[in-house]
XYZ file of C-alpha atoms in Angstrom:
334
model
C -4.413 4.729 42.374
C -1.991 3.886 39.403
C -1.375 0.230 38.631
C 1.642 -1.441 37.230
C -0.499 -3.789 35.226
C -0.301 -2.823 31.481
C -3.289 -1.272 29.693
C -4.213 -3.452 26.819
C -6.404 -1.878 24.236
C -8.815 -4.564 22.635
C -10.228 -3.469 19.256
C -13.706 -4.646 18.608
C -12.994 -5.460 14.951
C -16.076 -5.851 12.738
C -19.005 -5.513 15.158
C -21.257 -7.513 12.881
C -19.151 -10.570 13.569
C -18.242 -12.369 16.691
C -15.772 -9.742 18.112
C -18.176 -8.063 20.739
C -19.164 -11.618 21.910
C -15.642 -13.030 22.314
C -14.515 -9.848 23.992
C -17.318 -10.110 26.701
C -16.746 -13.892 27.140
C -12.976 -13.303 27.590
C -13.345 -10.378 29.999
C -15.715 -12.322 32.303
C -12.633 -14.488 33.145
C -11.049 -12.991 36.247
C -7.601 -14.120 35.132
C -7.586 -11.496 32.313
C -8.023 -8.801 34.796
C -5.374 -10.325 36.974
C -2.675 -9.781 34.351
C -3.722 -6.488 32.867
C -6.130 -3.650 32.679
C -8.183 -4.195 29.493
C -9.998 -1.480 27.677
C -12.285 -2.174 24.729
C -11.932 0.313 21.885
C -15.221 0.213 19.835
C -18.911 0.864 20.324
C -20.480 0.393 23.779
C -23.889 -0.218 22.150
C -22.373 -3.360 20.417
C -21.150 -4.645 23.787
C -24.502 -4.048 25.384
C -26.255 -5.983 22.583
C -23.725 -8.768 22.708
C -24.475 -9.236 26.437
C -27.890 -10.782 25.435
C -26.023 -13.141 22.877
C -23.654 -14.641 25.435
C -25.889 -14.380 28.544
C -23.670 -11.937 30.483
C -24.675 -9.474 33.206
C -21.353 -7.920 33.512
C -21.600 -4.088 33.619
C -20.154 -2.151 30.586
C -19.033 1.407 31.356
C -17.934 3.997 28.759
C -14.657 5.991 29.565
C -12.783 8.827 27.813
C -9.193 8.986 26.781
C -8.423 11.134 29.757
C -9.513 8.311 32.147
C -6.957 5.760 30.661
C -4.166 6.766 32.803
C -6.121 5.961 35.894
C -8.009 3.055 34.634
C -8.806 0.888 37.690
C -8.305 -2.805 38.151
C -11.896 -4.142 38.148
C -12.820 -7.617 37.056
C -16.456 -6.857 37.571
C -16.632 -4.234 34.856
C -15.858 -3.958 31.118
C -14.412 -0.447 30.219
C -15.065 0.772 26.703
C -13.598 3.730 24.997
C -16.891 4.420 23.069
C -16.308 5.804 19.563
C -20.044 5.708 19.008
C -19.939 5.013 15.252
C -22.579 2.354 14.715
C -26.423 2.147 14.812
C -27.754 -0.036 17.638
C -29.597 -2.096 15.030
C -26.533 -3.048 12.962
C -27.396 -6.193 11.193
C -25.513 -9.223 12.758
C -23.572 -11.657 10.461
C -23.732 -9.435 7.340
C -21.143 -7.465 5.442
C -21.561 -3.887 6.214
C -19.569 -0.817 4.953
C -20.296 0.913 8.255
C -18.955 -1.891 10.308
C -15.920 -1.960 8.014
C -15.303 1.713 8.487
C -15.907 1.459 12.198
C -13.394 -1.419 12.453
C -10.743 0.816 10.763
C -11.408 3.721 13.177
C -11.005 1.355 16.132
C -7.694 0.202 15.009
C -6.533 3.689 13.992
C -7.573 4.980 17.540
C -5.603 2.190 19.173
C -2.571 2.708 17.095
C -2.494 6.314 18.131
C -2.936 5.577 21.816
C -0.209 3.016 21.653
C 2.173 5.304 19.739
C 1.370 7.965 22.397
C 2.113 5.567 25.252
C -1.377 5.753 26.567
C -1.843 1.949 26.264
C 0.814 -0.633 26.509
C -0.419 -2.974 23.593
C -3.016 -3.672 21.101
C -5.081 -6.888 20.862
C -7.462 -7.060 17.885
C -10.698 -8.958 17.317
C -11.268 -9.956 13.714
C -12.372 -7.546 10.931
C -13.884 -8.520 7.593
C -11.777 -7.550 4.547
C -14.699 -7.120 2.209
C -16.421 -4.835 4.726
C -13.250 -2.854 5.325
C -12.770 -2.204 1.667
C -16.549 -1.443 1.125
C -16.098 1.105 4.058
C -13.469 2.900 1.976
C -10.216 1.518 3.351
C -8.449 -0.367 0.715
C -6.179 -2.633 2.841
C -5.783 -6.343 2.763
C -6.132 -6.577 6.462
C -5.026 -5.521 9.936
C -1.335 -5.964 9.343
C -1.189 -3.606 6.392
C -3.004 -0.955 8.232
C -0.772 -1.167 11.356
C 2.333 -0.978 9.087
C 0.928 2.112 7.163
C -0.190 4.072 10.278
C 3.011 3.342 12.128
C 5.221 4.122 9.128
C 6.762 0.592 9.247
C 8.320 -0.773 6.030
C 9.772 -4.004 7.375
C 7.368 -6.203 9.213
C 5.902 -9.735 9.204
C 3.082 -11.838 10.479
C 4.062 -14.385 13.044
C 1.517 -17.051 14.201
C 1.854 -18.709 17.626
C 0.131 -21.992 18.498
C 1.008 -24.627 21.027
C 4.309 -26.176 19.999
C 4.568 -24.105 16.793
C 5.577 -20.715 15.722
C 5.524 -19.514 12.122
C 6.716 -16.162 10.524
C 5.951 -15.355 6.974
C 7.995 -13.814 4.152
C 4.830 -12.828 2.212
C 1.190 -12.888 3.409
C -2.012 -11.409 1.725
C -0.976 -11.736 -1.961
C -1.843 -14.216 -4.594
C 0.636 -17.288 -4.949
C 2.229 -15.998 -8.238
C 2.768 -12.560 -6.686
C 4.228 -14.071 -3.514
C 6.803 -16.060 -5.469
C 7.777 -12.867 -7.378
C 8.019 -10.842 -4.134
C 10.397 -13.342 -2.430
C 14.159 -12.288 -2.598
C 17.229 -12.794 -0.481
C 16.937 -9.481 1.348
C 13.382 -10.136 2.392
C 14.220 -13.705 3.463
C 17.191 -12.414 5.493
C 15.102 -9.673 7.123
C 12.415 -12.083 8.127
C 14.943 -14.512 9.577
C 16.387 -11.550 11.494
C 12.935 -10.398 12.808
C 12.340 -13.983 13.989
C 15.625 -14.179 15.878
C 15.110 -10.699 17.431
C 11.537 -11.368 18.471
C 12.237 -14.727 20.129
C 15.353 -13.268 21.834
C 13.238 -10.509 23.410
C 10.774 -13.184 24.521
C 13.572 -15.039 26.482
C 15.069 -17.583 24.042
C 18.782 -17.012 24.094
C 19.578 -18.633 20.733
C 16.484 -19.604 18.956
C 16.606 -22.338 16.295
C 15.148 -21.095 13.065
C 14.078 -23.259 9.908
C 13.276 -21.917 6.665
C 10.838 -23.435 4.176
C 11.521 -24.033 0.543
C 9.232 -22.614 -2.271
C 8.934 -25.666 -4.369
C 8.013 -29.384 -3.468
C 11.004 -30.954 -1.559
C 12.577 -27.477 -1.462
C 13.386 -27.918 -5.246
C 15.357 -31.150 -4.673
C 18.528 -29.772 -6.353
C 16.626 -28.339 -9.311
C 14.351 -31.160 -9.993
C 11.297 -29.053 -9.129
C 10.816 -25.320 -10.158
C 13.336 -23.085 -11.848
C 15.991 -22.595 -9.247
C 13.948 -20.464 -6.903
C 15.565 -21.749 -3.761
C 19.086 -21.059 -5.041
C 18.146 -17.572 -6.309
C 15.632 -16.373 -3.799
C 16.172 -18.150 -0.527
C 19.679 -19.604 0.081
C 21.523 -16.251 -0.146
C 19.282 -14.804 2.651
C 19.750 -17.878 4.740
C 23.599 -17.883 4.301
C 23.662 -14.069 5.157
C 21.908 -14.805 8.404
C 24.129 -17.724 9.218
C 27.263 -15.645 8.670
C 26.022 -13.191 11.400
C 25.631 -16.132 13.861
C 22.038 -16.771 13.675
C 21.092 -20.455 14.134
C 19.154 -20.963 10.929
C 18.979 -23.809 8.523
C 17.179 -24.193 5.097
C 15.504 -24.179 2.831
C 13.918 -27.437 4.025
C 10.938 -29.387 2.502
C 7.723 -27.770 3.986
C 5.976 -31.181 4.070
C 8.107 -32.466 6.827
C 9.466 -29.274 8.403
C 6.212 -28.396 10.292
C 6.188 -31.883 11.797
C 9.655 -31.412 13.018
C 8.992 -28.000 14.484
C 5.999 -29.393 16.466
C 8.251 -32.091 17.631
C 10.688 -29.564 19.097
C 13.406 -29.518 16.602
C 12.979 -25.818 15.810
C 11.573 -22.782 17.705
C 10.200 -21.124 14.560
C 9.464 -21.839 10.909
C 9.903 -19.235 8.196
C 7.135 -19.741 5.727
C 7.367 -18.469 2.203
C 3.609 -17.550 1.566
C 0.308 -17.384 3.417
C -1.230 -20.747 3.069
C 2.268 -22.566 3.604
C 2.288 -21.119 7.070
C -1.336 -20.704 8.061
C -2.265 -24.230 7.194
C -0.260 -26.158 9.682
C -1.219 -23.622 12.629
C -4.858 -23.949 11.854
C -4.662 -27.770 11.746
C -3.715 -27.462 15.449
C -7.164 -25.785 16.048
C -8.784 -22.494 15.021
C -9.004 -21.551 18.718
C -5.270 -22.150 19.405
C -3.563 -19.686 17.127
C -2.572 -16.144 17.947
C -1.475 -13.647 15.288
C 1.460 -11.277 16.201
C 2.776 -8.443 13.999
C 6.510 -8.221 14.408
C 8.609 -5.306 13.269
C 6.207 -2.650 14.462
C 7.168 0.035 17.007
C 4.210 -0.938 19.066
C 2.984 -4.512 20.305
C -0.035 -6.060 18.319
C -1.539 -9.389 18.936
C -4.653 -10.893 17.451
C -6.967 -13.837 17.162
C -6.082 -16.051 14.102
C -9.736 -16.602 13.156
C -12.260 -14.537 11.132
C -15.383 -12.621 11.862
C -17.421 -16.007 11.771
C -20.555 -14.227 10.461
C -22.254 -17.710 10.199
C -22.394 -18.021 14.043
C -22.422 -14.221 14.980
C -25.229 -13.512 17.383
C -25.487 -17.059 18.654
C -23.085 -16.660 21.597
C -21.266 -19.922 20.793
C -18.079 -18.465 19.489
C -15.032 -19.570 21.384
C -13.054 -17.009 23.252
C -9.797 -18.992 23.781
C -7.917 -17.475 21.015
C -8.622 -13.974 22.241
C -7.710 -14.865 25.693
C -4.362 -16.316 24.546
C -3.847 -13.110 22.316
C -4.349 -10.975 25.366
C -1.880 -13.080 27.351
C 0.617 -12.786 24.685
C 0.104 -8.998 24.438
C 0.873 -8.659 28.075
C 3.998 -10.816 27.741
C 5.273 -8.668 24.907
C 4.222 -5.312 26.142
C 7.044 -2.887 27.366
C 7.795 -3.346 30.938
C 8.044 -0.390 33.371
C-alpha cells in the first residue's frame, strides 16, 4: 500500500566514522518512522556491524531501487539500499580511501534518486574530507558534490540551531580566498536565497541581518580597506530595494547575540568560521546543515565523523534526528 509519508534517503557518509551508529540510534526512535519512510543508502554490512556497537537488535533488511515506491511504514525494521562497496572488516575510526569513495557513491546515488523523484529528500551522515579526496573525489565536502552533480551554480550552506539560523556567503575556502570571493552580487544572491528559503518554510517576511567582514563592520573605514563599502553594502541595498527586510553590515561580535535574542530570523555570515562558531557554541548536537539553492532537498548533521569515538556506541543521534525532521519539513508535498 502506498503511503503519503515522504521517503527520506539517509546516506551513510564515511562508514569508518559514527554514521552507521547514529543512523541506527536515530531509526530506533518510533517518531522518526511516524513522520517519514527512511531508507539508508549505504552498505548493509556496516549497519549490521554497528548493531553490536550500539546494542541494537533492530532488523536490517536490504532492498532494491524497484522496491522504493512501495516502501512500507515499519518502525521495527531499518531498510537499506545496499551498494555493497566495503569489506566487512573495514577499520573503524581510520581514514580510508575505500570509505571515502563509498561515501561519494552513496551520495551520488541519493542525488540521482532525488532528481528522479524516487526519494523526497536527502539527509546525510558525515563524511571525512581527507578520505573523500584519497578515494579520488577532489571536493571540499558534501555541499560542493551536491552542487556539481545537480548542475547548481548558485547555492549556499545554511545552519539551523535552536533560536539561530545562519547562511554563508563563502564556506570551504581559506580566509584570504573568502574575502577575495565576496562581492555585491554574491551577497545579494545569498540574501535572496535566505529570503526565499524562509518564506517557503512559512515566514511571511523574514528579518535578515548581514555580518560585516572586518571588526565592528569596518567602523566607517577605521578597520580594513573599505571591504564593507565595496563588497557588502551594494548587495544589501539591492535587496532592500526589492522589498526584502534586510539590514547590515552589522558587527558580527554582537549580531549573533541579537539573533539568538529574536531580533532577526537569519544571519548572513561572510565566511565559514564566522557563521559556524556561534552555531556550534549552542551545542554540536543541536545544529543542522541545509544546502539551499539546490533543485532537491538536502539536510545534514553539523558535526564530523568523530573517528575518536567511532565504534564505541556513544555518539549522539540528536543532530541526525533533527536533520531528518527538517528534511521532512522541507520535502515537496504531494
